[in-house]
PDB file of C-alpha atoms in Angstrom:
ATOM      1  CA  UNK A   1      12.700 -81.586 -92.732  1.00  0.00           C
ATOM      2  CA  UNK A   2      14.289 -80.570 -89.644  1.00  0.00           C
ATOM      3  CA  UNK A   3      16.799 -78.196 -89.209  1.00  0.00           C
ATOM      4  CA  UNK A   4      19.197 -77.894 -86.139  1.00  0.00           C
ATOM      5  CA  UNK A   5      21.429 -75.088 -85.347  1.00  0.00           C
ATOM      6  CA  UNK A   6      23.440 -74.691 -81.982  1.00  0.00           C
ATOM      7  CA  UNK A   7      21.602 -71.669 -80.891  1.00  0.00           C
ATOM      8  CA  UNK A   8      17.816 -71.507 -81.259  1.00  0.00           C
ATOM      9  CA  UNK A   9      17.925 -67.906 -82.674  1.00  0.00           C
ATOM     10  CA  UNK A  10      20.112 -69.183 -85.676  1.00  0.00           C
ATOM     11  CA  UNK A  11      17.064 -71.917 -86.193  1.00  0.00           C
ATOM     12  CA  UNK A  12      14.372 -69.212 -86.653  1.00  0.00           C
ATOM     13  CA  UNK A  13      16.961 -66.926 -88.397  1.00  0.00           C
ATOM     14  CA  UNK A  14      17.877 -69.723 -91.341  1.00  0.00           C
ATOM     15  CA  UNK A  15      14.390 -70.831 -91.620  1.00  0.00           C
ATOM     16  CA  UNK A  16      13.300 -67.169 -92.306  1.00  0.00           C
ATOM     17  CA  UNK A  17      16.060 -66.200 -94.397  1.00  0.00           C
ATOM     18  CA  UNK A  18      16.800 -69.129 -96.474  1.00  0.00           C
ATOM     19  CA  UNK A  19      14.069 -71.765 -96.017  1.00  0.00           C
ATOM     20  CA  UNK A  20      15.042 -75.169 -95.026  1.00  0.00           C
ATOM     21  CA  UNK A  21      13.473 -76.596 -98.237  1.00  0.00           C
ATOM     22  CA  UNK A  22      16.006 -74.828-100.176  1.00  0.00           C
ATOM     23  CA  UNK A  23      18.958 -75.330 -98.023  1.00  0.00           C
ATOM     24  CA  UNK A  24      21.757 -77.585 -98.348  1.00  0.00           C
ATOM     25  CA  UNK A  25      22.704 -80.349 -95.949  1.00  0.00           C
ATOM     26  CA  UNK A  26      26.407 -80.007 -95.035  1.00  0.00           C
ATOM     27  CA  UNK A  27      28.555 -82.092 -93.509  1.00  0.00           C
ATOM     28  CA  UNK A  28      30.371 -80.744 -90.512  1.00  0.00           C
ATOM     29  CA  UNK A  29      33.677 -81.253 -89.052  1.00  0.00           C
ATOM     30  CA  UNK A  30      35.198 -81.050 -85.545  1.00  0.00           C
ATOM     31  CA  UNK A  31      34.631 -77.799 -83.833  1.00  0.00           C
ATOM     32  CA  UNK A  32      37.797 -75.497 -84.469  1.00  0.00           C
ATOM     33  CA  UNK A  33      38.856 -72.573 -82.522  1.00  0.00           C
ATOM     34  CA  UNK A  34      41.342 -70.366 -84.166  1.00  0.00           C
ATOM     35  CA  UNK A  35      42.802 -67.449 -82.063  1.00  0.00           C
ATOM     36  CA  UNK A  36      43.234 -63.883 -83.642  1.00  0.00           C
ATOM     37  CA  UNK A  37      45.292 -60.849 -82.499  1.00  0.00           C
ATOM     38  CA  UNK A  38      45.990 -57.614 -84.569  1.00  0.00           C
ATOM     39  CA  UNK A  39      48.279 -55.383 -83.191  1.00  0.00           C
ATOM     40  CA  UNK A  40      48.106 -51.720 -82.600  1.00  0.00           C
ATOM     41  CA  UNK A  41      49.783 -49.355 -84.922  1.00  0.00           C
ATOM     42  CA  UNK A  42      50.272 -45.763 -85.313  1.00  0.00           C
ATOM     43  CA  UNK A  43      47.021 -44.838 -87.336  1.00  0.00           C
ATOM     44  CA  UNK A  44      44.970 -42.379 -86.354  1.00  0.00           C
ATOM     45  CA  UNK A  45      41.628 -44.378 -86.741  1.00  0.00           C
ATOM     46  CA  UNK A  46      40.667 -47.716 -88.059  1.00  0.00           C
ATOM     47  CA  UNK A  47      37.756 -48.546 -89.957  1.00  0.00           C
ATOM     48  CA  UNK A  48      36.653 -52.296 -89.216  1.00  0.00           C
ATOM     49  CA  UNK A  49      34.238 -54.419 -91.558  1.00  0.00           C
ATOM     50  CA  UNK A  50      33.082 -57.690 -90.135  1.00  0.00           C
ATOM     51  CA  UNK A  51      30.922 -59.879 -92.334  1.00  0.00           C
ATOM     52  CA  UNK A  52      29.580 -63.124 -91.292  1.00  0.00           C
ATOM     53  CA  UNK A  53      27.043 -65.244 -93.087  1.00  0.00           C
ATOM     54  CA  UNK A  54      25.361 -66.630 -90.164  1.00  0.00           C
ATOM     55  CA  UNK A  55      26.132 -67.652 -86.414  1.00  0.00           C
ATOM     56  CA  UNK A  56      26.764 -65.722 -83.236  1.00  0.00           C
ATOM     57  CA  UNK A  57      28.756 -62.457 -82.992  1.00  0.00           C
ATOM     58  CA  UNK A  58      30.155 -61.424 -79.275  1.00  0.00           C
ATOM     59  CA  UNK A  59      32.023 -58.089 -79.583  1.00  0.00           C
ATOM     60  CA  UNK A  60      33.301 -56.290 -76.369  1.00  0.00           C
ATOM     61  CA  UNK A  61      36.032 -53.612 -75.306  1.00  0.00           C
ATOM     62  CA  UNK A  62      38.736 -54.363 -73.331  1.00  0.00           C
ATOM     63  CA  UNK A  63      41.827 -55.483 -75.757  1.00  0.00           C
ATOM     64  CA  UNK A  64      45.278 -54.321 -75.530  1.00  0.00           C
ATOM     65  CA  UNK A  65      46.075 -55.178 -79.176  1.00  0.00           C
ATOM     66  CA  UNK A  66      43.704 -53.429 -81.919  1.00  0.00           C
ATOM     67  CA  UNK A  67      41.519 -56.848 -81.944  1.00  0.00           C
ATOM     68  CA  UNK A  68      41.952 -59.785 -79.822  1.00  0.00           C
ATOM     69  CA  UNK A  69      39.537 -63.148 -79.642  1.00  0.00           C
ATOM     70  CA  UNK A  70      38.731 -66.472 -81.309  1.00  0.00           C
ATOM     71  CA  UNK A  71      36.677 -67.965 -84.122  1.00  0.00           C
ATOM     72  CA  UNK A  72      34.772 -71.271 -83.499  1.00  0.00           C
ATOM     73  CA  UNK A  73      33.408 -73.069 -86.376  1.00  0.00           C
ATOM     74  CA  UNK A  74      32.693 -76.614 -87.721  1.00  0.00           C
ATOM     75  CA  UNK A  75      32.419 -75.927 -91.095  1.00  0.00           C
ATOM     76  CA  UNK A  76      35.794 -75.793 -92.887  1.00  0.00           C
ATOM     77  CA  UNK A  77      34.727 -73.109 -95.785  1.00  0.00           C
ATOM     78  CA  UNK A  78      33.626 -70.815 -92.983  1.00  0.00           C
ATOM     79  CA  UNK A  79      36.985 -70.082 -91.798  1.00  0.00           C
ATOM     80  CA  UNK A  80      37.403 -66.065 -91.491  1.00  0.00           C
ATOM     81  CA  UNK A  81      39.794 -64.139 -93.478  1.00  0.00           C
ATOM     82  CA  UNK A  82      41.203 -61.464 -91.897  1.00  0.00           C
ATOM     83  CA  UNK A  83      43.049 -58.684 -93.486  1.00  0.00           C
ATOM     84  CA  UNK A  84      44.635 -55.403 -92.053  1.00  0.00           C
ATOM     85  CA  UNK A  85      46.054 -52.415 -94.123  1.00  0.00           C
ATOM     86  CA  UNK A  86      47.712 -49.752 -92.524  1.00  0.00           C
ATOM     87  CA  UNK A  87      48.737 -46.110 -93.053  1.00  0.00           C
ATOM     88  CA  UNK A  88      49.640 -42.952 -90.924  1.00  0.00           C
ATOM     89  CA  UNK A  89      46.182 -41.678 -90.956  1.00  0.00           C
ATOM     90  CA  UNK A  90      43.709 -44.965 -91.520  1.00  0.00           C
ATOM     91  CA  UNK A  91      43.745 -48.683 -90.778  1.00  0.00           C
ATOM     92  CA  UNK A  92      41.535 -50.751 -92.634  1.00  0.00           C
ATOM     93  CA  UNK A  93      40.492 -54.306 -90.892  1.00  0.00           C
ATOM     94  CA  UNK A  94      38.392 -56.680 -92.655  1.00  0.00           C
ATOM     95  CA  UNK A  95      36.911 -59.899 -91.368  1.00  0.00           C
ATOM     96  CA  UNK A  96      35.427 -61.865 -94.125  1.00  0.00           C
ATOM     97  CA  UNK A  97      33.590 -65.256 -93.662  1.00  0.00           C
ATOM     98  CA  UNK A  98      32.329 -66.028 -97.205  1.00  0.00           C
ATOM     99  CA  UNK A  99      30.300 -68.753 -96.363  1.00  0.00           C
ATOM    100  CA  UNK A 100      27.151 -70.373 -98.066  1.00  0.00           C
ATOM    101  CA  UNK A 101      23.700 -69.286 -96.499  1.00  0.00           C
ATOM    102  CA  UNK A 102      20.781 -71.740 -96.246  1.00  0.00           C
ATOM    103  CA  UNK A 103      22.736 -74.539 -95.216  1.00  0.00           C
ATOM    104  CA  UNK A 104      21.419 -76.907 -92.221  1.00  0.00           C
ATOM    105  CA  UNK A 105      22.686 -79.709 -89.986  1.00  0.00           C
ATOM    106  CA  UNK A 106      24.527 -79.248 -86.706  1.00  0.00           C
ATOM    107  CA  UNK A 107      26.361 -76.015 -87.744  1.00  0.00           C
ATOM    108  CA  UNK A 108      28.382 -74.171 -85.188  1.00  0.00           C
ATOM    109  CA  UNK A 109      29.941 -70.620 -86.060  1.00  0.00           C
ATOM    110  CA  UNK A 110      30.826 -68.171 -83.040  1.00  0.00           C
ATOM    111  CA  UNK A 111      32.745 -65.084 -83.100  1.00  0.00           C
ATOM    112  CA  UNK A 112      34.229 -63.632 -79.720  1.00  0.00           C
ATOM    113  CA  UNK A 113      36.128 -60.587 -80.279  1.00  0.00           C
ATOM    114  CA  UNK A 114      37.548 -57.713 -78.233  1.00  0.00           C
ATOM    115  CA  UNK A 115      38.382 -54.339 -79.465  1.00  0.00           C
ATOM    116  CA  UNK A 116      40.864 -51.734 -78.201  1.00  0.00           C
ATOM    117  CA  UNK A 117      39.037 -48.993 -76.370  1.00  0.00           C
ATOM    118  CA  UNK A 118      41.519 -45.886 -77.231  1.00  0.00           C
ATOM    119  CA  UNK A 119      41.856 -46.361 -80.866  1.00  0.00           C
ATOM    120  CA  UNK A 120      39.152 -44.259 -82.870  1.00  0.00           C
ATOM    121  CA  UNK A 121      36.970 -46.862 -84.353  1.00  0.00           C
ATOM    122  CA  UNK A 122      34.410 -46.724 -87.477  1.00  0.00           C
ATOM    123  CA  UNK A 123      32.629 -50.116 -87.029  1.00  0.00           C
ATOM    124  CA  UNK A 124      30.613 -51.831 -89.582  1.00  0.00           C
ATOM    125  CA  UNK A 125      29.121 -55.277 -89.123  1.00  0.00           C
ATOM    126  CA  UNK A 126      27.330 -57.398 -91.296  1.00  0.00           C
ATOM    127  CA  UNK A 127      25.677 -60.889 -90.821  1.00  0.00           C
ATOM    128  CA  UNK A 128      22.930 -62.876 -92.844  1.00  0.00           C
ATOM    129  CA  UNK A 129      21.194 -64.560 -89.796  1.00  0.00           C
ATOM    130  CA  UNK A 130      22.001 -65.175 -86.222  1.00  0.00           C
ATOM    131  CA  UNK A 131      22.664 -63.270 -82.942  1.00  0.00           C
ATOM    132  CA  UNK A 132      24.580 -60.496 -82.218  1.00  0.00           C
ATOM    133  CA  UNK A 133      25.626 -59.568 -78.429  1.00  0.00           C
ATOM    134  CA  UNK A 134      27.205 -56.240 -78.884  1.00  0.00           C
ATOM    135  CA  UNK A 135      28.777 -54.321 -75.623  1.00  0.00           C
ATOM    136  CA  UNK A 136      30.306 -51.402 -77.385  1.00  0.00           C
ATOM    137  CA  UNK A 137      29.869 -48.735 -74.770  1.00  0.00           C
ATOM    138  CA  UNK A 138      33.590 -48.525 -73.891  1.00  0.00           C
ATOM    139  CA  UNK A 139      35.174 -48.255 -77.613  1.00  0.00           C
ATOM    140  CA  UNK A 140      35.916 -45.113 -78.928  1.00  0.00           C
ATOM    141  CA  UNK A 141      33.547 -45.003 -81.935  1.00  0.00           C
ATOM    142  CA  UNK A 142      33.246 -42.779 -84.910  1.00  0.00           C
ATOM    143  CA  UNK A 143      30.583 -44.455 -86.320  1.00  0.00           C
ATOM    144  CA  UNK A 144      28.668 -47.794 -86.323  1.00  0.00           C
ATOM    145  CA  UNK A 145      26.451 -49.438 -88.974  1.00  0.00           C
ATOM    146  CA  UNK A 146      25.034 -52.823 -88.512  1.00  0.00           C
ATOM    147  CA  UNK A 147      23.309 -55.071 -91.175  1.00  0.00           C
ATOM    148  CA  UNK A 148      21.460 -58.267 -90.160  1.00  0.00           C
ATOM    149  CA  UNK A 149      18.906 -60.336 -92.397  1.00  0.00           C
ATOM    150  CA  UNK A 150      17.350 -62.407 -89.849  1.00  0.00           C
ATOM    151  CA  UNK A 151      17.936 -62.786 -86.040  1.00  0.00           C
ATOM    152  CA  UNK A 152      18.600 -60.691 -82.882  1.00  0.00           C
ATOM    153  CA  UNK A 153      20.565 -57.940 -81.934  1.00  0.00           C
ATOM    154  CA  UNK A 154      21.640 -56.979 -78.273  1.00  0.00           C
ATOM    155  CA  UNK A 155      23.384 -53.656 -78.565  1.00  0.00           C
ATOM    156  CA  UNK A 156      24.740 -51.800 -75.254  1.00  0.00           C
ATOM    157  CA  UNK A 157      26.220 -48.265 -76.039  1.00  0.00           C
ATOM    158  CA  UNK A 158      26.017 -47.098 -72.427  1.00  0.00           C
ATOM    159  CA  UNK A 159      29.339 -45.143 -71.460  1.00  0.00           C
ATOM    160  CA  UNK A 160      30.854 -41.873 -71.705  1.00  0.00           C
ATOM    161  CA  UNK A 161      31.772 -41.413 -75.580  1.00  0.00           C
ATOM    162  CA  UNK A 162      34.332 -38.388 -76.120  1.00  0.00           C
ATOM    163  CA  UNK A 163      32.980 -37.744 -79.680  1.00  0.00           C
ATOM    164  CA  UNK A 164      29.725 -37.519 -81.510  1.00  0.00           C
ATOM    165  CA  UNK A 165      29.063 -40.358 -83.785  1.00  0.00           C
ATOM    166  CA  UNK A 166      26.036 -41.698 -85.921  1.00  0.00           C
ATOM    167  CA  UNK A 167      24.898 -45.410 -85.359  1.00  0.00           C
ATOM    168  CA  UNK A 168      22.575 -47.180 -87.928  1.00  0.00           C
ATOM    169  CA  UNK A 169      20.856 -50.575 -87.373  1.00  0.00           C
ATOM    170  CA  UNK A 170      19.360 -52.204 -90.535  1.00  0.00           C
ATOM    171  CA  UNK A 171      17.313 -55.385 -89.789  1.00  0.00           C
ATOM    172  CA  UNK A 172      15.145 -57.561 -91.620  1.00  0.00           C
ATOM    173  CA  UNK A 173      13.271 -60.491 -89.644  1.00  0.00           C
ATOM    174  CA  UNK A 174      13.818 -60.458 -85.776  1.00  0.00           C
ATOM    175  CA  UNK A 175      14.509 -58.346 -82.531  1.00  0.00           C
ATOM    176  CA  UNK A 176      16.696 -55.506 -81.784  1.00  0.00           C
ATOM    177  CA  UNK A 177      17.275 -54.443 -78.191  1.00  0.00           C
ATOM    178  CA  UNK A 178      19.644 -51.091 -77.968  1.00  0.00           C
ATOM    179  CA  UNK A 179      20.788 -49.566 -74.631  1.00  0.00           C
ATOM    180  CA  UNK A 180      21.739 -45.926 -75.043  1.00  0.00           C
ATOM    181  CA  UNK A 181      23.601 -43.862 -72.462  1.00  0.00           C
ATOM    182  CA  UNK A 182      22.133 -41.091 -70.585  1.00  0.00           C
ATOM    183  CA  UNK A 183      25.635 -39.245 -69.959  1.00  0.00           C
ATOM    184  CA  UNK A 184      25.688 -37.607 -73.531  1.00  0.00           C
ATOM    185  CA  UNK A 185      22.727 -36.613 -75.651  1.00  0.00           C
ATOM    186  CA  UNK A 186      20.864 -38.978 -77.592  1.00  0.00           C
ATOM    187  CA  UNK A 187      18.385 -38.888 -80.760  1.00  0.00           C
ATOM    188  CA  UNK A 188      16.921 -41.835 -81.887  1.00  0.00           C
ATOM    189  CA  UNK A 189      14.421 -42.705 -84.798  1.00  0.00           C
ATOM    190  CA  UNK A 190      13.059 -46.008 -85.120  1.00  0.00           C
ATOM    191  CA  UNK A 191      10.977 -47.882 -87.747  1.00  0.00           C
ATOM    192  CA  UNK A 192       9.736 -51.332 -87.577  1.00  0.00           C
ATOM    193  CA  UNK A 193       7.540 -52.431 -90.400  1.00  0.00           C
ATOM    194  CA  UNK A 194       4.742 -54.380 -89.180  1.00  0.00           C
ATOM    195  CA  UNK A 195       6.555 -54.852 -85.831  1.00  0.00           C
ATOM    196  CA  UNK A 196       6.369 -53.482 -82.497  1.00  0.00           C
ATOM    197  CA  UNK A 197       8.522 -50.254 -81.336  1.00  0.00           C
ATOM    198  CA  UNK A 198       9.167 -49.494 -77.657  1.00  0.00           C
ATOM    199  CA  UNK A 199      11.132 -46.681 -76.309  1.00  0.00           C
ATOM    200  CA  UNK A 200      11.836 -46.435 -72.784  1.00  0.00           C
ATOM    201  CA  UNK A 201      13.473 -43.180 -71.030  1.00  0.00           C
ATOM    202  CA  UNK A 202      13.409 -40.781 -74.364  1.00  0.00           C
ATOM    203  CA  UNK A 203      10.695 -38.146 -74.949  1.00  0.00           C
ATOM    204  CA  UNK A 204       9.063 -38.100 -78.230  1.00  0.00           C
ATOM    205  CA  UNK A 205      10.072 -34.818 -80.318  1.00  0.00           C
ATOM    206  CA  UNK A 206       8.769 -34.841 -83.796  1.00  0.00           C
ATOM    207  CA  UNK A 207       9.594 -37.960 -85.708  1.00  0.00           C
ATOM    208  CA  UNK A 208      12.288 -38.704 -83.237  1.00  0.00           C
ATOM    209  CA  UNK A 209      13.147 -39.615 -79.723  1.00  0.00           C
ATOM    210  CA  UNK A 210      15.527 -37.521 -77.624  1.00  0.00           C
ATOM    211  CA  UNK A 211      16.946 -37.405 -73.911  1.00  0.00           C
ATOM    212  CA  UNK A 212      17.062 -34.274 -71.874  1.00  0.00           C
ATOM    213  CA  UNK A 213      20.950 -33.669 -72.686  1.00  0.00           C
ATOM    214  CA  UNK A 214      20.230 -33.422 -76.378  1.00  0.00           C
ATOM    215  CA  UNK A 215      20.329 -29.629 -77.066  1.00  0.00           C
ATOM    216  CA  UNK A 216      22.915 -28.990 -74.517  1.00  0.00           C
ATOM    217  CA  UNK A 217      25.263 -31.643 -74.886  1.00  0.00           C
ATOM    218  CA  UNK A 218      28.535 -31.285 -76.893  1.00  0.00           C
ATOM    219  CA  UNK A 219      28.574 -35.139 -77.651  1.00  0.00           C
ATOM    220  CA  UNK A 220      25.774 -36.669 -79.301  1.00  0.00           C
ATOM    221  CA  UNK A 221      24.481 -39.872 -80.682  1.00  0.00           C
ATOM    222  CA  UNK A 222      22.349 -40.251 -83.496  1.00  0.00           C
ATOM    223  CA  UNK A 223      20.536 -43.621 -83.778  1.00  0.00           C
ATOM    224  CA  UNK A 224      18.518 -44.839 -86.712  1.00  0.00           C
ATOM    225  CA  UNK A 225      16.819 -48.475 -86.505  1.00  0.00           C
ATOM    226  CA  UNK A 226      15.069 -49.787 -88.998  1.00  0.00           C
ATOM    227  CA  UNK A 227      13.688 -53.319 -89.120  1.00  0.00           C
ATOM    228  CA  UNK A 228      11.324 -55.258 -90.946  1.00  0.00           C
ATOM    229  CA  UNK A 229       9.236 -57.707 -89.279  1.00  0.00           C
ATOM    230  CA  UNK A 230      10.017 -57.886 -85.401  1.00  0.00           C
ATOM    231  CA  UNK A 231      10.458 -55.934 -82.058  1.00  0.00           C
ATOM    232  CA  UNK A 232      12.602 -52.781 -81.726  1.00  0.00           C
ATOM    233  CA  UNK A 233      13.264 -51.819 -78.174  1.00  0.00           C
ATOM    234  CA  UNK A 234      15.396 -48.712 -77.398  1.00  0.00           C
ATOM    235  CA  UNK A 235      16.209 -48.017 -73.602  1.00  0.00           C
ATOM    236  CA  UNK A 236      17.971 -45.015 -72.189  1.00  0.00           C
ATOM    237  CA  UNK A 237      20.112 -45.561 -69.141  1.00  0.00           C
TER     238      UNK A 237
END
């Protein structure tokens, strides 16, 4: 039985996560691209949660609004639902795509999103299988959580954050490549199951890896990476 996905990583990820023999062939429709824009408001910070069953997630900064971008998909049941609830203190942004896993066929599912660089942001990403290209170094992060079942994560946190925050990555099967800044203090821990862990530009300090600014910097990033079977590569600078 042959599985075909528009991205090579999706083929591998879905095979590992669900198994084609238990999958469901689906009839895809024409590719749809839906624009999305969520306006800025007076909330002091925003908590954003993005949930995708499988696909490719490309996230960057640079938006004039709170969030801008587009969703491209060819399964109607995978049309994302976007909700935003605002208060004076905290805005709650949810992007939920409650589609089925374990499907096969010529399935396409791409998210291309930009967030505002100024608004304080607590960002949570969940996706079952696929690829995440996350260039988040310009964002005003207050916290970052990433969970992926199977696939590949490319995360770039390089920039000059003004506030300390924790970043957590939980992965199943696949690869994680993380770039961290050398402009603030960084402490990283990584556990990779039976996979390989590679750390460049940080020195070992007990069960953590730290950079030279860790002891003196007022702003710190605490990175925790836990993977299953795969490769974890952390790079400073």
